[in-house]
Tab-separated table of C-alpha atoms and ligand atoms in Angstrom:
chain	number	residue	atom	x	y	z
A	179	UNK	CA	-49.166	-17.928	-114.438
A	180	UNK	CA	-48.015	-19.049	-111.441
A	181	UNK	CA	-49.937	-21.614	-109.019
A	182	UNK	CA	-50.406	-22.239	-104.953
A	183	UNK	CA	-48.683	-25.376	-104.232
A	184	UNK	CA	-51.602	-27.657	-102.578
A	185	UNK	CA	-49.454	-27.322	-99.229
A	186	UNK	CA	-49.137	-23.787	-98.813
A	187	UNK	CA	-53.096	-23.037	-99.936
A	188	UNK	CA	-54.085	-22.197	-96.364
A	189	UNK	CA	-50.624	-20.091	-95.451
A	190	UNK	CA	-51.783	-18.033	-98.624
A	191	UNK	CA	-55.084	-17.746	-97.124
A	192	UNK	CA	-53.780	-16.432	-93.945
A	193	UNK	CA	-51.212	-14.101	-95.461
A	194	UNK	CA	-54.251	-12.639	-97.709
A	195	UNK	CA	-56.048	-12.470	-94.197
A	196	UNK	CA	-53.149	-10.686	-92.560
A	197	UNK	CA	-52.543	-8.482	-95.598
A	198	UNK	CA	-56.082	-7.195	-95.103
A	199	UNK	CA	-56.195	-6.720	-91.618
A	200	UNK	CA	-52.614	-4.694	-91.732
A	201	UNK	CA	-53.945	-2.609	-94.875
A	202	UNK	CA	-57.199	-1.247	-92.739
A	203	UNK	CA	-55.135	-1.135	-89.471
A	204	UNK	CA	-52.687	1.321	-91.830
A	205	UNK	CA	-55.754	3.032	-92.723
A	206	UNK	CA	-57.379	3.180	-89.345
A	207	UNK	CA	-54.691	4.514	-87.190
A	208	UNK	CA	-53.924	6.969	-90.160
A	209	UNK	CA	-57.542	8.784	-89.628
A	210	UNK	CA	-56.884	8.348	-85.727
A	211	UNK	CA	-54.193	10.625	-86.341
A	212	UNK	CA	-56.009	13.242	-88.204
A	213	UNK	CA	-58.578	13.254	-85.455
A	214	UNK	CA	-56.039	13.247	-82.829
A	215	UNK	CA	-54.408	16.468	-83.891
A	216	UNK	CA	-57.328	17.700	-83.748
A	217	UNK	CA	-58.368	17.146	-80.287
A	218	UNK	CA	-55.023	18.258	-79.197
A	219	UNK	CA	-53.277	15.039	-78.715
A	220	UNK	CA	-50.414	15.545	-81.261
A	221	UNK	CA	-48.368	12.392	-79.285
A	222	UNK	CA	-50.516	10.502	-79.339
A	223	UNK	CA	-51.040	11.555	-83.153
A	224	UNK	CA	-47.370	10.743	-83.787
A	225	UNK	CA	-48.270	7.363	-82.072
A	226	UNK	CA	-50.975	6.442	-84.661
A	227	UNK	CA	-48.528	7.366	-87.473
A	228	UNK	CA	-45.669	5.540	-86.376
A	229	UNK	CA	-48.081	2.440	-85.774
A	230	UNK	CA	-49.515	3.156	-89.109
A	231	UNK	CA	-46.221	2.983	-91.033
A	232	UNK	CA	-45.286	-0.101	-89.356
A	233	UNK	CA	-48.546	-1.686	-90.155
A	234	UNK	CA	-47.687	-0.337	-94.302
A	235	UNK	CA	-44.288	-2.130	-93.777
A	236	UNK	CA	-45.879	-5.627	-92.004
A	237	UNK	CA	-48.488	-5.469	-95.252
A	238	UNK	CA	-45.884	-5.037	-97.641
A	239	UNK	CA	-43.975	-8.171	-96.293
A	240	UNK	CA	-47.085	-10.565	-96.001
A	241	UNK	CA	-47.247	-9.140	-99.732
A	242	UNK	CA	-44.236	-9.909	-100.920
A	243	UNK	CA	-44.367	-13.467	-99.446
A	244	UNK	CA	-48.226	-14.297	-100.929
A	245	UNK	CA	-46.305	-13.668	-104.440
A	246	UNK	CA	-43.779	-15.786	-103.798
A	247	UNK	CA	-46.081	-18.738	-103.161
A	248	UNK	CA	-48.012	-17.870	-106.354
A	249	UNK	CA	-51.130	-16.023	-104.459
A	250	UNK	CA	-52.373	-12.952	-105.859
A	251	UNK	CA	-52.463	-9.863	-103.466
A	252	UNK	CA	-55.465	-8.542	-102.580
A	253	UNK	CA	-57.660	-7.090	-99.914
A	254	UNK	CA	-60.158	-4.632	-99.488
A	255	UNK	CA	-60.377	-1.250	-97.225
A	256	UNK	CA	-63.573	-1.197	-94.997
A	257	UNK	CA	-65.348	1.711	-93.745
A	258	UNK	CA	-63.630	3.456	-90.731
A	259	UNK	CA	-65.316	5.215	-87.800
A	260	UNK	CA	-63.835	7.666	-86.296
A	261	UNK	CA	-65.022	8.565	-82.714
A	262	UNK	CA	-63.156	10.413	-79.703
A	263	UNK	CA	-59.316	9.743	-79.424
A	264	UNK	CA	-59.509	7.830	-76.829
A	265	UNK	CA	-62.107	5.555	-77.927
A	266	UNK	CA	-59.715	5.136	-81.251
A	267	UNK	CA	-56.872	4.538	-78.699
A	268	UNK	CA	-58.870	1.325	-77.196
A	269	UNK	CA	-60.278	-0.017	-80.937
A	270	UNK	CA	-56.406	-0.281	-81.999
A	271	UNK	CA	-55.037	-1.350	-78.638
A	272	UNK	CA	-58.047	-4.271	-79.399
A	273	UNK	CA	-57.050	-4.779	-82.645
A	274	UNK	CA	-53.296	-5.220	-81.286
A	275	UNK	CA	-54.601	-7.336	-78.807
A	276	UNK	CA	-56.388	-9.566	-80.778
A	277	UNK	CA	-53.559	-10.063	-83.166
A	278	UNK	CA	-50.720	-11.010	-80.702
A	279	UNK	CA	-53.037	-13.378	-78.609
A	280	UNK	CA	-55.242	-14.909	-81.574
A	281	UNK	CA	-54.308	-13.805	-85.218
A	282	UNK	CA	-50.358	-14.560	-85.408
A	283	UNK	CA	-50.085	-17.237	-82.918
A	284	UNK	CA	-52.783	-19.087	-85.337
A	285	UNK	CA	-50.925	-18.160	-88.400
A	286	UNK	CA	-47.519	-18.516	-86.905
A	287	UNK	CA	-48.532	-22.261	-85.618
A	288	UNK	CA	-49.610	-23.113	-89.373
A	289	UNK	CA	-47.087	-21.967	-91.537
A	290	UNK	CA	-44.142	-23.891	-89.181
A	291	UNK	CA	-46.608	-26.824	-89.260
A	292	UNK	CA	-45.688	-26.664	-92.946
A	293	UNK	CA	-42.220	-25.214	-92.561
A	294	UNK	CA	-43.136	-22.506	-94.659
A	295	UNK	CA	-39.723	-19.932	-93.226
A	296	UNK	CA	-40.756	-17.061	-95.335
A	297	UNK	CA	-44.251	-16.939	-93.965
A	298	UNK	CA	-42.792	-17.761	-90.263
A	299	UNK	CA	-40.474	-14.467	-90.799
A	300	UNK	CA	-42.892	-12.195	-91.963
A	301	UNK	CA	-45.686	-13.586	-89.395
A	302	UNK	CA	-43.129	-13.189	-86.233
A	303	UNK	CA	-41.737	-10.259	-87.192
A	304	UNK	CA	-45.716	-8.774	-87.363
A	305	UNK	CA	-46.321	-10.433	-84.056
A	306	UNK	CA	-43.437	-9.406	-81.964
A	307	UNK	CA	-43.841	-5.776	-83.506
A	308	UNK	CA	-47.452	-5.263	-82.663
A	309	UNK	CA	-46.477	-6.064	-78.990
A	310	UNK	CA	-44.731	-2.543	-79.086
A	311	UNK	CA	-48.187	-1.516	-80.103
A	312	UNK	CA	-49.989	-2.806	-77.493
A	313	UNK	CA	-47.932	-1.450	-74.880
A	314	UNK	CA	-47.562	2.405	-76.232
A	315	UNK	CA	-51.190	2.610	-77.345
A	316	UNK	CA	-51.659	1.165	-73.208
A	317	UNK	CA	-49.584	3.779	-72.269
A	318	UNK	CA	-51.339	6.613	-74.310
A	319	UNK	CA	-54.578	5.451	-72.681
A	320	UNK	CA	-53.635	5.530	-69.443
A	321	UNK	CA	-52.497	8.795	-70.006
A	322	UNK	CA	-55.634	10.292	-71.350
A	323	UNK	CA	-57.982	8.730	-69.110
A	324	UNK	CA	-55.391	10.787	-66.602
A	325	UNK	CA	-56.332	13.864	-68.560
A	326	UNK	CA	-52.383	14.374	-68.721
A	327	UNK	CA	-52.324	16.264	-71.572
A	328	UNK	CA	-48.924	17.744	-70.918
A	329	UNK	CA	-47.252	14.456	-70.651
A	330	UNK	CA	-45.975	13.197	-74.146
A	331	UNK	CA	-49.467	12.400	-75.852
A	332	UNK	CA	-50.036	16.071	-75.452
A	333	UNK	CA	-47.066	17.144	-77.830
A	334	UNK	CA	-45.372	15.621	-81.191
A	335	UNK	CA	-43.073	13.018	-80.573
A	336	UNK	CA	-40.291	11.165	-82.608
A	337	UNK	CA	-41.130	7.657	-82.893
A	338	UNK	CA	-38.285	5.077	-84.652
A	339	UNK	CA	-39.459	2.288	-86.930
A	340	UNK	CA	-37.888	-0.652	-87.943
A	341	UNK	CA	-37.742	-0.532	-91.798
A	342	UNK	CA	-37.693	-4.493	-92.260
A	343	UNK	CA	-40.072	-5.670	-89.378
A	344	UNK	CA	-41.918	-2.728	-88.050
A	345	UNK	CA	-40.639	-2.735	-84.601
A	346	UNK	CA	-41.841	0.703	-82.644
A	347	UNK	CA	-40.342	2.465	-80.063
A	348	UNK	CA	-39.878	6.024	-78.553
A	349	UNK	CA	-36.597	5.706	-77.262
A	350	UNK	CA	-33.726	6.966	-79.586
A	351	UNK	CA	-30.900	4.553	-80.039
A	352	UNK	CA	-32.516	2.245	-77.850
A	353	UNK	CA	-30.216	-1.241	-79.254
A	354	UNK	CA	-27.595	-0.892	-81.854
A	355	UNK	CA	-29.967	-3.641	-83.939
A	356	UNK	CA	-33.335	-3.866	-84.201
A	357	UNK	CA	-34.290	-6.805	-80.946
A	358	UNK	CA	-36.854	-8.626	-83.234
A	359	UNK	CA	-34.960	-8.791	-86.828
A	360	UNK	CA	-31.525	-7.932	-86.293
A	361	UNK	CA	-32.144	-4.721	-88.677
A	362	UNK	CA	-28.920	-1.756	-88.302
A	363	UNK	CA	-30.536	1.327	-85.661
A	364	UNK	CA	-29.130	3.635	-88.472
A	365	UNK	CA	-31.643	2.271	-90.843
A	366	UNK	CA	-35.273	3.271	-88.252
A	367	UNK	CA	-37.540	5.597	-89.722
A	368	UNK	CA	-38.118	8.331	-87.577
A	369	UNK	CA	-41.597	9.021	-87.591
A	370	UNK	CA	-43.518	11.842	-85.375
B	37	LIG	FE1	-49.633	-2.790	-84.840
B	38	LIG	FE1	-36.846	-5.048	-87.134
């Protein structure tokens, strides 16, 4: 059985951390979506899905990188509640929030302390990709509050993923590589 090296015990412990808080964010915007078809707001619906799959991609990585390192993966799903949609538009834009300016920066800072580059890749390429988060899910918000139901968050929308890092953005073809990990366009996930 494999072991944590002594050194990388509290990069595990943030990966396991991370792992968790990607797995219910997955799970969260997932049910957002549900409930946001059903008030109507199939955009903003296609927003919580894309979000969701690049939340299922981030977990995956922080994954893949606690096993090298000899952790075990694991984390638990908590209890969701699911309120109006835009009340479950500001809880994830929070939950973005809180993980650009407190979460990654934390982890991020540790695991170079320790020149750990696998955890540094999968920890950036979470950070930098909830940022497009942030800003869409602002965007929805605004739009709501509006009561602009015929502007995109009204209707389904095509949303592209990066595969590797989980990059979002609405605009087709928008770089012929993904900005934040260098990942080919032609391999985005369309998601709407
Ligand atoms: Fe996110
Ligand atoms: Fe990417």
């Amino acid at each position: 059985m494999s072991e944590i090296a002594t050194e990388n015990a509290v990069t595990v412990k943030n990966l396991l951390a991370a792992l968790e808080g990607e797995s219910n964010a997955n799970a969260k915007y997932n049910a957002f979506a549900t409930k946001a078809d059903a008030d109507g707001f199939h955009g903003a619906a296609s927003l919580f899905r894309a979000a969701a799959r690049a939340e299922q991609i981030h977990a995956g990585n922080h994954a893949r990188v606690i096993v090298q390192l000899g952790g075990q993966v694991a984390f638990a799903i908590h209890e969701i509640a699911i309120k109006s949609t835009l009340e479950n538009l500001k809880t994830a834009l929070a939950g973005e929030q809180y993980e650009i300016s407190t979460m990654y920066p934390e982890f991020l800072a540790e695991a170079t302390a320790h020149n750990n580059t696998a955890a540094i890749r999968t920890f950036h390429g979470a950070l930098e990709a909830e940022k497009t988060h942030a800003r869409l899910y602002s965007e929805a918000i605004a739009l709501v509050e509006a009561g602009k139901k015929d502007a995109w968050i009204g209707k389904t929308k095509e949303f592209f993923v990066c595969p590797v890092c989980g990059y979002t953005t609405e605009t087709p073809n928008e770089h012929e590589r993904c900005p934040i990990c260098n990942a080919p366009w032609s391999r985005f996930e369309v998601i709407k």
